[in-house]
XYZ file of C-alpha atoms in Angstrom:
340
model
C 218.353 -251.978 -102.595
C 214.680 -252.838 -102.232
C 214.991 -255.670 -104.767
C 217.992 -257.051 -102.881
C 216.037 -257.065 -99.664
C 213.111 -258.868 -101.285
C 215.402 -261.502 -102.798
C 217.139 -261.994 -99.448
C 213.826 -262.414 -97.591
C 212.576 -264.866 -100.213
C 215.804 -266.865 -99.977
C 215.637 -266.838 -96.169
C 212.021 -268.040 -96.197
C 212.843 -270.798 -98.681
C 215.786 -271.949 -96.553
C 213.609 -272.004 -93.432
C 210.955 -274.122 -95.164
C 213.492 -276.590 -96.503
C 215.107 -276.918 -93.085
C 211.746 -277.700 -91.532
C 210.924 -280.314 -94.213
C 214.328 -281.981 -94.427
C 216.693 -282.508 -91.517
C 219.892 -282.132 -93.547
C 223.037 -280.663 -91.938
C 223.900 -278.809 -95.130
C 220.604 -276.945 -95.222
C 221.105 -275.785 -91.666
C 224.586 -274.568 -92.543
C 223.245 -272.605 -95.522
C 220.491 -271.115 -93.382
C 223.070 -270.120 -90.803
C 225.112 -268.408 -93.518
C 222.021 -266.501 -94.647
C 221.718 -265.105 -91.130
C 225.299 -264.621 -89.962
C 226.789 -263.077 -93.124
C 224.254 -260.203 -93.347
C 224.519 -259.728 -89.583
C 228.294 -259.374 -89.903
C 227.880 -256.843 -92.701
C 225.465 -254.873 -90.495
C 227.929 -254.829 -87.600
C 230.686 -253.527 -89.886
C 228.420 -250.745 -91.138
C 227.176 -249.747 -87.686
C 230.227 -247.574 -86.711
C 229.704 -245.521 -89.851
C 226.296 -244.435 -88.575
C 227.890 -242.614 -85.633
C 231.290 -241.651 -87.033
C 230.477 -240.501 -90.579
C 229.966 -236.756 -91.025
C 228.181 -235.015 -93.899
C 228.330 -231.213 -94.243
C 226.983 -228.789 -96.824
C 227.954 -225.202 -97.575
C 227.307 -222.654 -100.320
C 230.270 -221.293 -102.259
C 228.509 -217.893 -102.497
C 225.714 -216.502 -100.371
C 224.473 -214.297 -103.237
C 224.196 -214.885 -106.992
C 222.545 -213.006 -109.839
C 219.398 -214.413 -111.404
C 220.349 -216.693 -114.292
C 223.695 -217.679 -112.751
C 224.498 -221.064 -111.260
C 224.690 -221.497 -107.507
C 227.614 -223.654 -106.365
C 227.498 -225.865 -103.287
C 230.194 -227.987 -101.663
C 229.346 -231.323 -100.029
C 231.926 -232.842 -97.691
C 231.749 -236.443 -96.465
C 234.196 -237.754 -93.841
C 234.576 -241.290 -92.479
C 236.033 -241.255 -88.950
C 235.346 -244.894 -88.103
C 237.840 -247.785 -88.070
C 235.997 -249.613 -90.846
C 235.459 -248.629 -94.486
C 232.046 -247.556 -95.686
C 230.760 -249.489 -98.677
C 228.260 -246.898 -99.883
C 226.723 -243.660 -98.674
C 223.396 -242.445 -100.006
C 222.160 -238.834 -99.857
C 218.753 -237.355 -100.662
C 219.057 -233.737 -101.845
C 216.243 -231.220 -102.262
C 216.659 -228.029 -104.289
C 214.015 -225.427 -103.438
C 213.973 -222.041 -105.216
C 211.422 -219.242 -105.337
C 208.962 -219.639 -108.191
C 210.120 -223.169 -109.131
C 209.029 -226.645 -108.113
C 211.210 -228.450 -105.603
C 213.625 -230.923 -107.219
C 214.728 -234.107 -105.459
C 217.932 -235.897 -106.354
C 219.655 -238.984 -104.962
C 223.417 -239.333 -104.918
C 225.599 -242.346 -104.148
C 229.175 -242.291 -102.883
C 230.921 -245.665 -103.102
C 234.047 -246.931 -101.375
C 234.870 -244.519 -98.543
C 238.075 -245.788 -96.904
C 239.102 -245.531 -93.256
C 239.850 -241.950 -92.104
C 239.100 -240.687 -95.591
C 237.134 -237.642 -96.693
C 235.518 -236.764 -99.991
C 234.570 -233.299 -101.213
C 232.578 -232.596 -104.353
C 230.677 -229.634 -105.752
C 227.176 -229.217 -107.142
C 225.945 -226.529 -109.543
C 222.254 -225.639 -109.530
C 220.368 -223.052 -111.579
C 218.152 -220.309 -110.134
C 215.571 -218.748 -112.479
C 213.743 -216.317 -110.147
C 214.690 -213.707 -107.571
C 214.347 -214.694 -103.944
C 215.760 -217.278 -101.601
C 216.965 -220.677 -102.782
C 218.144 -223.539 -100.601
C 219.768 -226.931 -101.014
C 218.920 -229.420 -98.259
C 220.330 -232.828 -97.411
C 217.202 -234.321 -95.899
C 218.727 -237.709 -95.302
C 222.153 -239.313 -95.509
C 222.683 -242.990 -94.731
C 225.429 -245.619 -94.923
C 224.780 -249.032 -96.457
C 226.408 -252.372 -95.698
C 228.476 -254.337 -98.227
C 225.512 -256.471 -99.260
C 223.194 -253.489 -99.735
C 220.570 -254.909 -97.372
C 220.648 -252.367 -94.531
C 220.579 -248.577 -94.491
C 221.639 -246.622 -91.372
C 220.882 -242.913 -91.111
C 223.911 -240.649 -90.634
C 222.629 -237.058 -90.727
C 219.465 -235.097 -91.403
C 218.566 -231.574 -92.461
C 221.870 -230.090 -93.582
C 220.833 -226.862 -95.316
C 222.580 -224.079 -97.247
C 220.807 -220.960 -98.541
C 221.567 -218.618 -101.424
C 219.988 -215.253 -102.166
C 219.194 -214.822 -105.881
C 219.576 -211.128 -106.758
C 217.992 -209.327 -109.742
C 219.860 -208.525 -112.940
C 221.335 -205.013 -113.108
C 220.879 -203.237 -116.433
C 221.894 -199.722 -117.581
C 219.414 -196.919 -116.902
C 218.405 -194.706 -119.819
C 220.204 -191.373 -120.118
C 216.855 -189.559 -120.118
C 215.982 -190.782 -116.633
C 219.441 -190.056 -115.261
C 219.487 -186.559 -116.736
C 216.037 -185.739 -115.374
C 217.088 -187.018 -111.992
C 220.222 -184.867 -111.957
C 218.354 -181.716 -113.009
C 215.633 -182.262 -110.460
C 218.126 -182.971 -107.704
C 220.222 -179.934 -108.478
C 217.470 -177.410 -109.123
C 213.819 -178.458 -108.638
C 212.490 -175.175 -110.010
C 213.475 -173.117 -113.032
C 217.150 -173.023 -113.812
C 218.831 -169.874 -112.533
C 222.475 -168.940 -112.793
C 222.682 -167.879 -109.135
C 221.753 -171.327 -107.868
C 225.026 -172.903 -108.919
C 228.751 -172.393 -109.133
C 230.743 -172.873 -112.331
C 234.221 -174.261 -112.846
C 236.330 -175.407 -115.787
C 235.584 -178.811 -117.305
C 237.919 -181.598 -116.134
C 238.357 -185.091 -117.631
C 235.976 -187.482 -115.941
C 233.185 -184.938 -115.398
C 229.725 -185.980 -116.502
C 228.458 -184.389 -119.732
C 225.108 -183.776 -118.017
C 226.779 -181.161 -115.775
C 228.148 -179.003 -118.615
C 226.504 -175.558 -118.700
C 225.712 -175.517 -122.429
C 224.186 -172.006 -122.523
C 227.431 -170.446 -121.377
C 229.479 -172.750 -123.597
C 227.538 -171.542 -126.649
C 228.280 -167.879 -125.780
C 231.861 -168.041 -124.560
C 233.087 -171.134 -126.393
C 234.498 -172.685 -123.203
C 233.183 -175.691 -121.337
C 231.985 -174.846 -117.839
C 230.663 -177.440 -115.382
C 227.951 -176.963 -112.779
C 229.300 -177.301 -109.251
C 226.354 -176.951 -106.923
C 226.626 -175.319 -103.548
C 224.698 -178.071 -101.782
C 223.935 -181.640 -102.653
C 220.414 -182.822 -103.307
C 218.524 -185.899 -102.247
C 216.586 -188.327 -104.419
C 213.909 -190.545 -102.897
C 212.694 -193.557 -104.860
C 209.401 -195.009 -103.626
C 208.881 -198.654 -104.570
C 205.113 -199.011 -104.667
C 204.320 -202.743 -104.530
C 201.884 -204.782 -102.477
C 202.784 -207.545 -100.026
C 201.457 -210.310 -102.301
C 203.247 -209.053 -105.418
C 206.354 -211.133 -104.641
C 204.366 -214.323 -105.299
C 204.055 -213.387 -108.997
C 207.488 -214.718 -109.920
C 207.896 -213.339 -113.460
C 206.436 -209.897 -112.687
C 208.424 -209.696 -109.467
C 211.632 -210.447 -111.382
C 211.023 -207.641 -113.886
C 210.123 -205.215 -111.132
C 213.221 -205.986 -109.071
C 215.441 -205.797 -112.171
C 214.272 -202.262 -112.857
C 214.248 -201.152 -109.216
C 217.715 -202.489 -108.429
C 219.143 -201.100 -111.680
C 217.838 -197.623 -110.859
C 219.109 -197.749 -107.299
C 222.518 -198.996 -108.403
C 223.116 -196.454 -111.159
C 221.546 -193.532 -109.285
C 223.796 -194.272 -106.339
C 226.922 -194.695 -108.466
C 226.291 -191.631 -110.627
C 225.124 -189.557 -107.675
C 228.190 -190.367 -105.615
C 230.668 -189.755 -108.408
C 229.236 -186.920 -110.471
C 225.911 -185.470 -109.357
C 226.761 -184.957 -105.671
C 223.382 -186.228 -104.566
C 222.280 -188.676 -101.918
C 219.768 -191.449 -102.507
C 217.233 -193.178 -100.297
C 214.719 -195.904 -101.041
C 211.256 -196.127 -99.490
C 208.969 -199.158 -99.535
C 205.826 -200.335 -97.853
C 205.620 -203.301 -95.513
C 202.028 -203.952 -94.514
C 200.593 -200.681 -93.229
C 204.002 -199.162 -92.443
C 206.586 -197.391 -94.600
C 210.328 -197.818 -94.252
C 213.296 -196.010 -95.749
C 217.026 -196.589 -95.926
C 219.944 -194.640 -97.383
C 221.755 -195.973 -100.447
C 225.217 -194.364 -100.515
C 226.653 -196.520 -103.323
C 226.020 -199.475 -105.585
C 227.155 -202.018 -103.000
C 224.564 -200.654 -100.562
C 221.870 -201.053 -103.247
C 222.710 -204.743 -103.625
C 222.869 -205.195 -99.844
C 219.422 -203.628 -99.426
C 217.980 -205.854 -102.167
C 219.412 -208.945 -100.475
C 217.911 -207.881 -97.134
C 214.519 -207.357 -98.787
C 214.559 -210.808 -100.383
C 215.728 -212.486 -97.173
C 212.986 -210.779 -95.170
C 215.417 -208.995 -92.840
C 214.560 -205.611 -91.321
C 216.631 -202.931 -93.057
C 215.488 -199.357 -92.637
C 213.799 -196.793 -90.418
C 210.070 -196.082 -90.214
C 208.678 -192.927 -91.829
C 206.582 -190.286 -90.147
C 203.121 -189.320 -91.430
C 204.469 -186.103 -92.992
C 207.138 -188.018 -94.893
C 204.583 -190.547 -96.134
C 202.357 -187.787 -97.550
C 205.251 -186.381 -99.573
C 205.933 -189.650 -101.430
C 203.402 -188.877 -104.172
C 205.417 -185.841 -105.316
C 208.703 -187.694 -105.862
C 210.005 -190.673 -107.805
C 207.741 -193.704 -107.770
C 208.070 -197.143 -109.373
C 204.723 -198.900 -109.815
C 204.093 -202.659 -109.923
C 203.760 -202.611 -113.725
C 207.326 -201.265 -113.998
C 206.333 -197.698 -114.906
C 208.517 -194.970 -113.411
C 206.764 -191.734 -112.392
C 207.921 -188.405 -111.112
C 204.844 -186.992 -109.433
C 202.067 -187.726 -111.942
C 204.323 -187.665 -115.009
C 205.382 -190.948 -116.612
C 209.160 -190.894 -117.047
C 209.846 -194.522 -118.080
C 207.349 -196.843 -119.715
C 206.490 -200.301 -118.500
C 208.674 -203.154 -119.882
C 205.811 -204.426 -122.061
C 205.389 -201.000 -123.691
C 209.062 -200.203 -124.130
């Protein structure tokens, strides 16, 4: 379009010079055409500036890291004249990646016609990603003028971490600790016959070895597991390390919640630090774990503040450090990803 404008200005200047040098009727007619034809094209494109609508929406508000985010762009021409071309400038901004700018052209939009097309963009890091239409403009038939239609249409997507299975060792230790923090005693639990669907971790193997029958622990009261996510405020800016940390944290929350709700009869809560304060929230199931992760990445407040007594007790429970190591008290339960 820039080259067309330059050629048009050069042709207009040449016509003006020739008209001034030579008083020919034909040159004046050609100069008049150079002015009136583009002006007519501009007038035909002018209604599109006010009556064209461009909208943007995300097909999903949440996607897993490594998946493609889908967006739908809708363009509608409500004017009484067709639109020759519509140009859009799109910006894709995702956490941990450089912003990408793309230009798209839509040609031949008829009267009272709408077009809808989809875009697929890739998110490589956890966090918030957004697609923005910073500028949309209609162009005349000659491609000389550009009239702005809309600005700053924006659609956001939350990129969630990848959920992976938790090792049986961690899950078994969690179930034993939740059920009976001290030494195992027969009076602390109730026994019943094994039923299909029961977890193998709940089988009372000592009695099974003596009697030859499978008995399952059925505890009198449910326990509570607290997972403390120990990360600093600036840790989220380390994209690769933050991804690994969230993968492990979300996987533990998801599987602890699912296993605890179905088999271990335990409740789960997550605790994290925000500045100088500590917050906690209950995680009743896997869906709640994903919802809490999305709230954390979006920066929304999700949780209640802890008291000083509750903060002091965090060092004796489950703790996930920034390097990915999982601790129970001072004991290392799961190694860091680099060591595993």
